[in-house]
């Protein structure tokens, strides 16, 4: 009899715990999404750099180089226009907090064919944020030194000039392939006797990767619910903090801000 | 007057929302940790492989190669004994669900000096799980082909034999350094005219990395609250799903199980 009571009570407790968990699981996703939406309203920056700077004012450190992975968009989701729109937003947020380099990884490299429209979009978006005193920027991509990085509206920036924000379009080909290319080039040099194999070092590859593709980002933001690097250049992410948010899908200012906070080692409060 | 009422109501609503959020943030961490603890009790496998198999029975796919990043332990946290204990647990869980390769990344490579004690610990732990019909296994590490992989208790496994579980100890040196080593070796060959630079390809480096360090893991489990790769071999994680859990610190069966569920694309329910 005592055993029966024990079993019943035990079973009851288990059922209660299970119910709470099932409830939690189903509510969590809805909750997280709603929270992000409300936070977006609370944190809205009104396209004012001062507001964005205020949002990060208390952070102890900020990344110098931010990388993001953007999803390829189908026609339904807005295609390449949507991608360019996301790049324009990210550029403005980065420029506002003082990030010097923004690397945009997009697997197929679709963006690289749209450097000119992207340049125009970023330039216009920066104007709505900063007015006439907008920061200077440059769009580059590895393996396309001759790409038209000069904008059509005349505010051309020369390759040697210092700019406030360097935007770098990177694709799958710039990952493993770039290591292969470099290895091939070194072998060629060695074959011609112009190079000694003992000179190969981590530093040498580091320098080459930095020059030909990009340096090491401090922070990599994924706007996807899963952590999956999709062929992102592997050499460069040794010391990178990778940020993603459960249940999040899509680029938003709140996710960007949360990533900066996590990077600084700070918990976001007040719905941020 | 209407404006004043509006402002008051607006302020009130903001305050309420903020309070809810602050409450959420402070409760979340405690909640997550408690949840993990309760889940650990609910999911406890009693060191029985059949229980572990039951936990993953409904999953559509399982990883063939699992990698984990373990934290270096100070003396206070149990030192290398604690690390070996974690390796023994992980090996048993992997063997139970049929994972063929377990890669254990530990930054400093401390584990590599303890292959023999690790072998003994894994062997004993497998015995408590499986009894006398325990699976065969082998411990290897890159760049130490002469390490004593023969256990002292006699159940030696020869290098060529097929084993049920391959355990691979990997450290920081096996990451970028291995790419440098390979590049150097190729340059040497090219210099001697034994090799043509055009033969360098992604496949060639892939094969070499697989042979000298490890293949590509399907799933990488981090037992840390932040996503930070700590110098994990970069070449091999292009297609790897990376799993981590917010607020989690330390190796536990529940986190392992959650990772497998996420990998299979399934949501865990009932507190798992």
CSV table of N, CA and C in Angstrom, one decimal, chain A residues 14-15 17-22 24-26 28 31-32 34-36 38-39 42 61 172 176-177 179-180 182-188 190-191 193 195-202 205-206 216 225-232 234-247 262-265 267-271, chain B residues 14-15 17-22 24-26 28 31-32 34-36 38-39 42 61 172 176-177 179-180 182-188 190-191 193 195-202 205-206 216 225-232 234-247 262-265 267-271:
chain,number,residue,atom,x,y,z
A,14,UNK,N,6.4,13.6,-11.5
A,14,UNK,CA,7.0,13.5,-12.8
A,14,UNK,C,6.1,14.1,-13.9
A,15,UNK,N,4.8,13.8,-13.8
A,15,UNK,CA,3.8,14.4,-14.8
A,15,UNK,C,3.8,15.9,-14.7
A,17,UNK,N,6.2,17.9,-13.6
A,17,UNK,CA,7.5,18.4,-14.1
A,17,UNK,C,7.5,18.4,-15.6
A,18,UNK,N,7.0,17.3,-16.2
A,18,UNK,CA,7.0,17.1,-17.6
A,18,UNK,C,6.1,18.2,-18.2
A,19,UNK,N,4.9,18.4,-17.6
A,19,UNK,CA,4.0,19.4,-18.2
A,19,UNK,C,4.7,20.8,-18.2
A,20,UNK,N,5.3,21.1,-17.1
A,20,UNK,CA,6.0,22.4,-17.0
A,20,UNK,C,7.0,22.5,-18.2
A,21,UNK,N,7.8,21.4,-18.4
A,21,UNK,CA,8.8,21.5,-19.4
A,21,UNK,C,8.2,21.6,-20.8
A,22,UNK,N,7.2,20.8,-21.1
A,22,UNK,CA,6.5,20.9,-22.4
A,22,UNK,C,6.0,22.3,-22.6
A,24,UNK,N,7.2,25.0,-21.3
A,24,UNK,CA,8.3,25.9,-21.5
A,24,UNK,C,8.8,25.8,-22.9
A,25,UNK,N,9.0,24.6,-23.4
A,25,UNK,CA,9.5,24.4,-24.8
A,25,UNK,C,8.7,25.1,-25.8
A,26,UNK,N,7.4,24.9,-25.7
A,26,UNK,CA,6.5,25.5,-26.7
A,26,UNK,C,6.4,27.0,-26.6
A,28,UNK,N,8.8,29.0,-25.3
A,28,UNK,CA,10.1,29.6,-25.4
A,28,UNK,C,10.3,30.3,-26.8
A,31,UNK,N,8.1,33.2,-27.3
A,31,UNK,CA,8.5,34.2,-26.3
A,31,UNK,C,9.8,35.0,-26.8
A,32,UNK,N,10.8,34.2,-27.3
A,32,UNK,CA,12.0,34.8,-27.7
A,32,UNK,C,11.8,35.7,-28.9
A,34,UNK,N,8.9,37.2,-29.8
A,34,UNK,CA,8.2,38.4,-29.3
A,34,UNK,C,9.1,39.4,-28.6
A,35,UNK,N,10.0,38.8,-27.7
A,35,UNK,CA,10.9,39.6,-27.0
A,35,UNK,C,11.9,40.4,-27.9
A,36,UNK,N,12.3,39.7,-29.0
A,36,UNK,CA,13.2,40.4,-29.9
A,36,UNK,C,12.4,41.5,-30.6
A,38,UNK,N,9.8,43.2,-29.4
A,38,UNK,CA,9.6,44.3,-28.5
A,38,UNK,C,10.9,45.1,-28.2
A,39,UNK,N,12.0,44.3,-28.1
A,39,UNK,CA,13.3,44.9,-27.9
A,39,UNK,C,13.6,45.8,-29.0
A,42,UNK,N,11.8,49.0,-28.4
A,42,UNK,CA,12.4,49.8,-27.3
A,42,UNK,C,13.8,50.4,-27.7
A,61,UNK,N,34.8,47.1,-24.0
A,61,UNK,CA,35.5,47.0,-25.2
A,61,UNK,C,34.6,46.8,-26.4
A,172,UNK,N,32.6,31.8,-50.3
A,172,UNK,CA,33.1,30.4,-50.0
A,172,UNK,C,34.5,30.2,-50.7
A,176,UNK,N,38.8,27.9,-48.0
A,176,UNK,CA,39.8,26.9,-48.2
A,176,UNK,C,40.6,27.2,-49.5
A,177,UNK,N,40.0,27.6,-50.5
A,177,UNK,CA,40.6,27.8,-51.8
A,177,UNK,C,41.8,28.8,-51.6
A,179,UNK,N,43.8,29.2,-49.2
A,179,UNK,CA,44.9,28.4,-48.6
A,179,UNK,C,45.6,27.6,-49.7
A,180,UNK,N,44.8,27.0,-50.5
A,180,UNK,CA,45.3,26.2,-51.6
A,180,UNK,C,46.1,27.0,-52.5
A,182,UNK,N,47.6,29.8,-52.0
A,182,UNK,CA,48.8,30.2,-51.4
A,182,UNK,C,49.9,29.1,-51.4
A,183,UNK,N,49.4,27.9,-51.0
A,183,UNK,CA,50.3,26.8,-51.0
A,183,UNK,C,50.9,26.5,-52.4
A,184,UNK,N,50.0,26.7,-53.4
A,184,UNK,CA,50.5,26.5,-54.8
A,184,UNK,C,51.5,27.5,-55.2
A,185,UNK,N,51.3,28.8,-54.8
A,185,UNK,CA,52.2,29.8,-55.1
A,185,UNK,C,53.5,29.6,-54.5
A,186,UNK,N,53.5,29.2,-53.2
A,186,UNK,CA,54.8,28.9,-52.5
A,186,UNK,C,55.5,27.8,-53.2
A,187,UNK,N,54.8,26.7,-53.6
A,187,UNK,CA,55.5,25.6,-54.2
A,187,UNK,C,56.1,26.0,-55.5
A,188,UNK,N,55.4,26.9,-56.2
A,188,UNK,CA,56.0,27.5,-57.5
A,188,UNK,C,57.3,28.2,-57.2
A,190,UNK,N,59.3,27.9,-54.6
A,190,UNK,CA,60.3,26.9,-54.2
A,190,UNK,C,60.9,26.2,-55.4
A,191,UNK,N,60.0,25.8,-56.3
A,191,UNK,CA,60.5,25.1,-57.5
A,191,UNK,C,61.5,26.0,-58.3
A,193,UNK,N,63.4,28.0,-57.0
A,193,UNK,CA,64.5,28.2,-56.1
A,193,UNK,C,64.5,29.6,-55.5
A,195,UNK,N,62.7,30.5,-53.1
A,195,UNK,CA,62.1,30.5,-51.8
A,195,UNK,C,62.5,29.2,-51.0
A,196,UNK,N,62.7,29.4,-49.7
A,196,UNK,CA,63.2,28.2,-48.9
A,196,UNK,C,62.0,27.7,-48.1
A,197,UNK,N,61.8,26.5,-48.1
A,197,UNK,CA,60.6,25.9,-47.4
A,197,UNK,C,60.7,26.2,-45.9
A,198,UNK,N,61.9,26.5,-45.4
A,198,UNK,CA,62.0,26.7,-43.9
A,198,UNK,C,61.3,28.1,-43.5
A,199,UNK,N,61.1,28.9,-44.6
A,199,UNK,CA,60.6,30.3,-44.3
A,199,UNK,C,59.1,30.2,-44.1
A,200,UNK,N,58.5,29.0,-44.4
A,200,UNK,CA,57.0,29.0,-44.2
A,200,UNK,C,56.7,29.0,-42.7
A,201,UNK,N,55.8,29.8,-42.3
A,201,UNK,CA,55.5,29.9,-40.8
A,201,UNK,C,54.1,30.4,-40.7
A,202,UNK,N,53.6,30.3,-39.5
A,202,UNK,CA,52.2,30.7,-39.2
A,202,UNK,C,52.1,32.2,-39.5
A,205,UNK,N,51.8,32.8,-43.3
A,205,UNK,CA,50.4,32.5,-43.9
A,205,UNK,C,49.4,33.6,-43.3
A,206,UNK,N,49.6,34.0,-42.1
A,206,UNK,CA,48.8,35.0,-41.5
A,206,UNK,C,48.8,36.3,-42.3
A,216,UNK,N,41.9,38.7,-38.9
A,216,UNK,CA,41.0,37.9,-38.0
A,216,UNK,C,39.9,38.8,-37.4
A,225,UNK,N,19.6,30.5,-36.4
A,225,UNK,CA,19.4,29.9,-35.2
A,225,UNK,C,20.4,28.8,-34.9
A,226,UNK,N,21.2,28.3,-35.9
A,226,UNK,CA,22.2,27.3,-35.7
A,226,UNK,C,23.6,27.8,-35.9
A,227,UNK,N,24.5,27.2,-35.2
A,227,UNK,CA,25.9,27.6,-35.5
A,227,UNK,C,26.5,26.7,-36.5
A,228,UNK,N,26.7,27.3,-37.7
A,228,UNK,CA,27.2,26.5,-38.9
A,228,UNK,C,27.9,27.5,-39.7
A,229,UNK,N,29.2,27.2,-40.0
A,229,UNK,CA,30.1,28.3,-40.6
A,229,UNK,C,30.0,28.4,-42.1
A,230,UNK,N,29.3,27.4,-42.7
A,230,UNK,CA,29.1,27.5,-44.2
A,230,UNK,C,30.3,27.7,-45.0
A,231,UNK,N,31.4,27.3,-44.6
A,231,UNK,CA,32.6,27.5,-45.4
A,231,UNK,C,33.3,28.9,-45.2
A,232,UNK,N,33.0,29.5,-44.1
A,232,UNK,CA,33.6,30.8,-43.8
A,232,UNK,C,35.1,30.6,-43.7
A,234,UNK,N,38.5,29.5,-42.8
A,234,UNK,CA,38.8,28.9,-41.6
A,234,UNK,C,40.0,29.4,-40.9
A,235,UNK,N,41.0,29.8,-41.6
A,235,UNK,CA,42.2,30.2,-41.0
A,235,UNK,C,42.1,31.4,-40.0
A,236,UNK,N,41.1,32.2,-40.3
A,236,UNK,CA,41.0,33.5,-39.6
A,236,UNK,C,40.2,33.5,-38.3
A,237,UNK,N,39.5,32.4,-38.0
A,237,UNK,CA,38.6,32.5,-36.9
A,237,UNK,C,39.1,31.8,-35.6
A,238,UNK,N,40.4,31.7,-35.4
A,238,UNK,CA,40.9,31.0,-34.3
A,238,UNK,C,40.5,31.7,-33.0
A,239,UNK,N,40.6,33.1,-33.0
A,239,UNK,CA,40.4,33.8,-31.7
A,239,UNK,C,39.1,34.6,-31.8
A,240,UNK,N,38.2,34.2,-32.8
A,240,UNK,CA,37.0,35.0,-32.9
A,240,UNK,C,35.9,34.5,-32.0
A,241,UNK,N,35.2,35.5,-31.4
A,241,UNK,CA,34.0,35.1,-30.6
A,241,UNK,C,32.9,35.0,-31.6
A,242,UNK,N,32.2,33.8,-31.6
A,242,UNK,CA,31.1,33.6,-32.5
A,242,UNK,C,29.8,33.8,-31.7
A,243,UNK,N,28.9,34.6,-32.3
A,243,UNK,CA,27.7,34.9,-31.6
A,243,UNK,C,26.5,34.5,-32.4
A,244,UNK,N,25.5,33.8,-31.8
A,244,UNK,CA,24.3,33.6,-32.5
A,244,UNK,C,23.2,33.6,-31.4
A,245,UNK,N,21.9,33.6,-31.8
A,245,UNK,CA,20.8,33.7,-30.9
A,245,UNK,C,19.8,32.6,-31.2
A,246,UNK,N,19.5,31.9,-30.2
A,246,UNK,CA,18.5,30.8,-30.3
A,246,UNK,C,17.2,31.4,-30.9
A,247,UNK,N,16.6,30.7,-31.8
A,247,UNK,CA,15.3,31.1,-32.4
A,247,UNK,C,15.3,32.3,-33.2
A,262,UNK,N,27.6,40.8,-25.6
A,262,UNK,CA,28.2,39.6,-25.3
A,262,UNK,C,29.7,39.6,-25.4
A,263,UNK,N,30.2,40.3,-26.5
A,263,UNK,CA,31.6,40.4,-26.8
A,263,UNK,C,32.3,41.2,-25.7
A,264,UNK,N,31.6,42.2,-25.2
A,264,UNK,CA,32.2,43.0,-24.1
A,264,UNK,C,32.1,42.3,-22.8
A,265,UNK,N,31.5,41.1,-22.8
A,265,UNK,CA,31.4,40.4,-21.5
A,265,UNK,C,30.3,40.9,-20.6
A,267,UNK,N,26.1,41.4,-19.8
A,267,UNK,CA,24.8,40.9,-20.0
A,267,UNK,C,24.0,42.1,-20.4
A,268,UNK,N,23.1,41.8,-21.4
A,268,UNK,CA,22.2,42.9,-21.8
A,268,UNK,C,21.0,42.9,-20.9
A,269,UNK,N,20.6,44.0,-20.4
A,269,UNK,CA,19.4,44.1,-19.6
A,269,UNK,C,18.3,45.0,-20.3
A,270,UNK,N,17.3,45.2,-19.6
A,270,UNK,CA,16.2,46.0,-20.1
A,270,UNK,C,15.8,45.7,-21.5
A,271,UNK,N,15.7,44.4,-21.7
A,271,UNK,CA,15.1,43.9,-23.0
A,271,UNK,C,16.1,44.0,-24.2
B,14,UNK,N,6.3,51.2,-20.1
B,14,UNK,CA,7.7,51.0,-20.2
B,14,UNK,C,8.3,50.3,-19.0
B,15,UNK,N,7.9,50.9,-17.8
B,15,UNK,CA,8.4,50.4,-16.5
B,15,UNK,C,8.0,49.0,-16.3
B,17,UNK,N,7.2,46.7,-18.6
B,17,UNK,CA,8.0,45.9,-19.5
B,17,UNK,C,9.4,45.7,-19.0
B,18,UNK,N,10.0,46.8,-18.6
B,18,UNK,CA,11.4,46.7,-18.1
B,18,UNK,C,11.5,45.8,-16.9
B,19,UNK,N,10.6,45.9,-16.0
B,19,UNK,CA,10.6,45.0,-14.8
B,19,UNK,C,10.5,43.6,-15.2
B,20,UNK,N,9.6,43.3,-16.1
B,20,UNK,CA,9.5,41.9,-16.6
B,20,UNK,C,10.8,41.4,-17.1
B,21,UNK,N,11.4,42.2,-17.9
B,21,UNK,CA,12.7,41.8,-18.6
B,21,UNK,C,13.8,41.6,-17.6
B,22,UNK,N,13.9,42.5,-16.6
B,22,UNK,CA,15.0,42.4,-15.6
B,22,UNK,C,14.8,41.1,-14.8
B,24,UNK,N,13.2,38.5,-15.9
B,24,UNK,CA,13.6,37.3,-16.8
B,24,UNK,C,15.1,37.1,-16.8
B,25,UNK,N,15.9,38.2,-17.0
B,25,UNK,CA,17.3,38.0,-17.2
B,25,UNK,C,17.9,37.4,-15.9
B,26,UNK,N,17.5,37.8,-14.7
B,26,UNK,CA,18.1,37.3,-13.5
B,26,UNK,C,17.6,35.9,-13.3
B,28,UNK,N,16.7,33.7,-15.6
B,28,UNK,CA,17.0,32.7,-16.7
B,28,UNK,C,18.2,31.9,-16.4
B,31,UNK,N,17.4,29.4,-13.7
B,31,UNK,CA,16.5,28.5,-14.3
B,31,UNK,C,17.2,27.5,-15.1
B,32,UNK,N,18.0,28.0,-16.1
B,32,UNK,CA,18.7,27.1,-17.0
B,32,UNK,C,19.5,26.0,-16.3
B,34,UNK,N,19.2,25.0,-13.1
B,34,UNK,CA,18.4,24.1,-12.4
B,34,UNK,C,17.8,23.1,-13.4
B,35,UNK,N,17.3,23.6,-14.5
B,35,UNK,CA,16.7,22.7,-15.5
B,35,UNK,C,17.7,21.6,-15.9
B,36,UNK,N,19.0,22.0,-16.2
B,36,UNK,CA,20.0,21.0,-16.6
B,36,UNK,C,20.1,20.0,-15.5
B,38,UNK,N,17.9,19.0,-13.1
B,38,UNK,CA,16.7,18.2,-13.0
B,38,UNK,C,16.8,17.2,-14.2
B,39,UNK,N,17.1,17.8,-15.4
B,39,UNK,CA,17.1,16.9,-16.6
B,39,UNK,C,18.1,15.8,-16.4
B,42,UNK,N,16.5,13.2,-14.5
B,42,UNK,CA,15.4,12.5,-15.3
B,42,UNK,C,16.0,11.6,-16.3
B,61,UNK,N,19.1,11.1,-37.6
B,61,UNK,CA,20.5,10.8,-38.0
B,61,UNK,C,21.4,11.0,-36.8
B,172,UNK,N,46.2,22.5,-29.8
B,172,UNK,CA,46.4,23.7,-30.5
B,172,UNK,C,47.5,23.5,-31.7
B,176,UNK,N,46.6,25.3,-36.9
B,176,UNK,CA,47.3,26.0,-37.9
B,176,UNK,C,48.6,25.5,-38.2
B,177,UNK,N,49.3,25.0,-37.2
B,177,UNK,CA,50.7,24.5,-37.4
B,177,UNK,C,50.7,23.3,-38.4
B,179,UNK,N,48.8,22.9,-41.0
B,179,UNK,CA,48.8,23.5,-42.3
B,179,UNK,C,50.1,24.0,-42.7
B,180,UNK,N,50.8,24.7,-41.8
B,180,UNK,CA,52.1,25.2,-42.1
B,180,UNK,C,53.1,24.1,-42.4
B,182,UNK,N,52.5,21.2,-43.6
B,182,UNK,CA,52.1,20.6,-44.9
B,182,UNK,C,52.6,21.4,-46.0
B,183,UNK,N,52.4,22.8,-45.9
B,183,UNK,CA,52.9,23.7,-46.9
B,183,UNK,C,54.4,23.6,-47.1
B,184,UNK,N,55.1,23.5,-45.9
B,184,UNK,CA,56.5,23.4,-45.9
B,184,UNK,C,57.0,22.1,-46.7
B,185,UNK,N,56.3,21.0,-46.3
B,185,UNK,CA,56.6,19.8,-47.0
B,185,UNK,C,56.4,19.8,-48.5
B,186,UNK,N,55.4,20.4,-48.9
B,186,UNK,CA,55.1,20.6,-50.3
B,186,UNK,C,56.1,21.4,-51.0
B,187,UNK,N,56.5,22.5,-50.4
B,187,UNK,CA,57.5,23.4,-50.9
B,187,UNK,C,58.9,22.6,-51.1
B,188,UNK,N,59.2,21.8,-50.1
B,188,UNK,CA,60.4,21.0,-50.2
B,188,UNK,C,60.3,20.1,-51.4
B,190,UNK,N,58.5,20.4,-54.0
B,190,UNK,CA,58.6,21.2,-55.3
B,190,UNK,C,60.0,21.6,-55.6
B,191,UNK,N,60.7,22.0,-54.5
B,191,UNK,CA,62.1,22.4,-54.7
B,191,UNK,C,62.9,21.3,-55.3
B,193,UNK,N,61.9,19.1,-57.2
B,193,UNK,CA,61.3,18.8,-58.5
B,193,UNK,C,60.5,17.5,-58.5
B,195,UNK,N,57.5,17.3,-57.4
B,195,UNK,CA,56.1,17.7,-57.2
B,195,UNK,C,55.8,18.9,-58.0
B,196,UNK,N,54.6,18.9,-58.6
B,196,UNK,CA,54.2,20.0,-59.4
B,196,UNK,C,53.2,20.9,-58.7
B,197,UNK,N,53.4,22.2,-58.6
B,197,UNK,CA,52.5,23.0,-57.8
B,197,UNK,C,51.0,22.9,-58.3
B,198,UNK,N,50.8,22.5,-59.6
B,198,UNK,CA,49.4,22.5,-60.0
B,198,UNK,C,48.7,21.3,-59.4
B,199,UNK,N,49.4,20.4,-58.7
B,199,UNK,CA,48.7,19.3,-58.1
B,199,UNK,C,48.1,19.6,-56.7
B,200,UNK,N,48.4,20.8,-56.3
B,200,UNK,CA,47.9,21.2,-55.0
B,200,UNK,C,46.4,21.5,-55.2
B,201,UNK,N,45.6,20.9,-54.3
B,201,UNK,CA,44.1,21.1,-54.5
B,201,UNK,C,43.5,21.0,-53.1
B,202,UNK,N,42.2,21.4,-53.0
B,202,UNK,CA,41.5,21.2,-51.8
B,202,UNK,C,41.5,19.7,-51.3
B,205,UNK,N,44.9,18.6,-49.7
B,205,UNK,CA,45.0,19.1,-48.4
B,205,UNK,C,44.1,18.4,-47.5
B,206,UNK,N,42.9,18.2,-48.0
B,206,UNK,CA,41.9,17.4,-47.2
B,206,UNK,C,42.4,16.0,-46.8
B,216,UNK,N,36.8,15.5,-41.0
B,216,UNK,CA,35.9,16.6,-40.6
B,216,UNK,C,34.8,16.1,-39.6
B,225,UNK,N,29.9,28.3,-22.0
B,225,UNK,CA,28.8,29.2,-22.3
B,225,UNK,C,29.0,30.1,-23.5
B,226,UNK,N,30.3,30.2,-24.0
B,226,UNK,CA,30.6,31.1,-25.1
B,226,UNK,C,31.0,30.2,-26.3
B,227,UNK,N,30.8,30.7,-27.5
B,227,UNK,CA,31.3,30.0,-28.7
B,227,UNK,C,32.7,30.6,-29.0
B,228,UNK,N,33.7,29.9,-28.8
B,228,UNK,CA,35.0,30.3,-29.0
B,228,UNK,C,35.9,29.1,-29.3
B,229,UNK,N,36.5,29.1,-30.4
B,229,UNK,CA,37.1,27.8,-30.9
B,229,UNK,C,38.5,27.5,-30.3
B,230,UNK,N,39.1,28.5,-29.7
B,230,UNK,CA,40.4,28.2,-28.9
B,230,UNK,C,41.5,27.6,-29.8
B,231,UNK,N,41.5,27.9,-31.1
B,231,UNK,CA,42.5,27.3,-31.9
B,231,UNK,C,42.2,25.9,-32.4
B,232,UNK,N,41.0,25.4,-32.3
B,232,UNK,CA,40.6,24.1,-32.9
B,232,UNK,C,41.0,24.1,-34.3
B,234,UNK,N,41.4,24.5,-37.9
B,234,UNK,CA,40.4,25.3,-38.7
B,234,UNK,C,39.9,24.6,-39.9
B,235,UNK,N,40.9,23.9,-40.6
B,235,UNK,CA,40.5,23.4,-41.9
B,235,UNK,C,39.3,22.5,-41.8
B,236,UNK,N,39.2,21.8,-40.7
B,236,UNK,CA,38.2,20.6,-40.7
B,236,UNK,C,36.8,21.0,-40.3
B,237,UNK,N,36.5,22.3,-40.0
B,237,UNK,CA,35.2,22.5,-39.4
B,237,UNK,C,34.2,23.3,-40.4
B,238,UNK,N,34.5,23.1,-41.7
B,238,UNK,CA,33.7,23.8,-42.7
B,238,UNK,C,32.2,23.4,-42.6
B,239,UNK,N,32.0,22.1,-42.5
B,239,UNK,CA,30.6,21.6,-42.5
B,239,UNK,C,30.1,21.1,-41.1
B,240,UNK,N,30.9,21.5,-40.1
B,240,UNK,CA,30.6,21.0,-38.8
B,240,UNK,C,29.5,21.8,-38.1
B,241,UNK,N,28.5,21.1,-37.5
B,241,UNK,CA,27.5,21.8,-36.7
B,241,UNK,C,28.1,22.0,-35.3
B,242,UNK,N,28.2,23.2,-34.9
B,242,UNK,CA,28.8,23.6,-33.6
B,242,UNK,C,27.6,23.8,-32.6
B,243,UNK,N,27.8,23.0,-31.5
B,243,UNK,CA,26.7,23.1,-30.4
B,243,UNK,C,27.2,23.7,-29.1
B,244,UNK,N,26.5,24.6,-28.5
B,244,UNK,CA,26.8,25.0,-27.2
B,244,UNK,C,25.5,25.4,-26.5
B,245,UNK,N,25.6,25.5,-25.2
B,245,UNK,CA,24.4,25.8,-24.4
B,245,UNK,C,24.6,27.0,-23.6
B,246,UNK,N,23.7,27.9,-23.7
B,246,UNK,CA,23.8,29.1,-22.9
B,246,UNK,C,23.8,28.8,-21.4
B,247,UNK,N,24.7,29.4,-20.6
B,247,UNK,CA,24.8,29.2,-19.2
B,247,UNK,C,25.3,27.9,-18.8
B,262,UNK,N,19.9,18.3,-31.4
B,262,UNK,CA,20.0,19.5,-32.2
B,262,UNK,C,20.6,19.0,-33.6
B,263,UNK,N,21.6,18.2,-33.5
B,263,UNK,CA,22.2,17.7,-34.8
B,263,UNK,C,21.2,17.0,-35.7
B,264,UNK,N,20.3,16.2,-35.0
B,264,UNK,CA,19.3,15.5,-35.8
B,264,UNK,C,18.2,16.4,-36.3
B,265,UNK,N,18.2,17.7,-35.8
B,265,UNK,CA,17.2,18.6,-36.2
B,265,UNK,C,15.9,18.4,-35.4
B,267,UNK,N,13.8,18.9,-31.7
B,267,UNK,CA,13.8,19.6,-30.5
B,267,UNK,C,13.7,18.6,-29.3
B,268,UNK,N,14.4,18.9,-28.3
B,268,UNK,CA,14.3,18.0,-27.1
B,268,UNK,C,13.1,18.4,-26.3
B,269,UNK,N,12.4,17.4,-25.9
B,269,UNK,CA,11.2,17.7,-25.0
B,269,UNK,C,11.4,17.1,-23.7
B,270,UNK,N,10.4,17.2,-22.9
B,270,UNK,CA,10.4,16.5,-21.6
B,270,UNK,C,11.7,16.8,-20.8
B,271,UNK,N,12.1,18.0,-20.8
B,271,UNK,CA,13.2,18.4,-19.9
B,271,UNK,C,14.6,17.9,-20.4
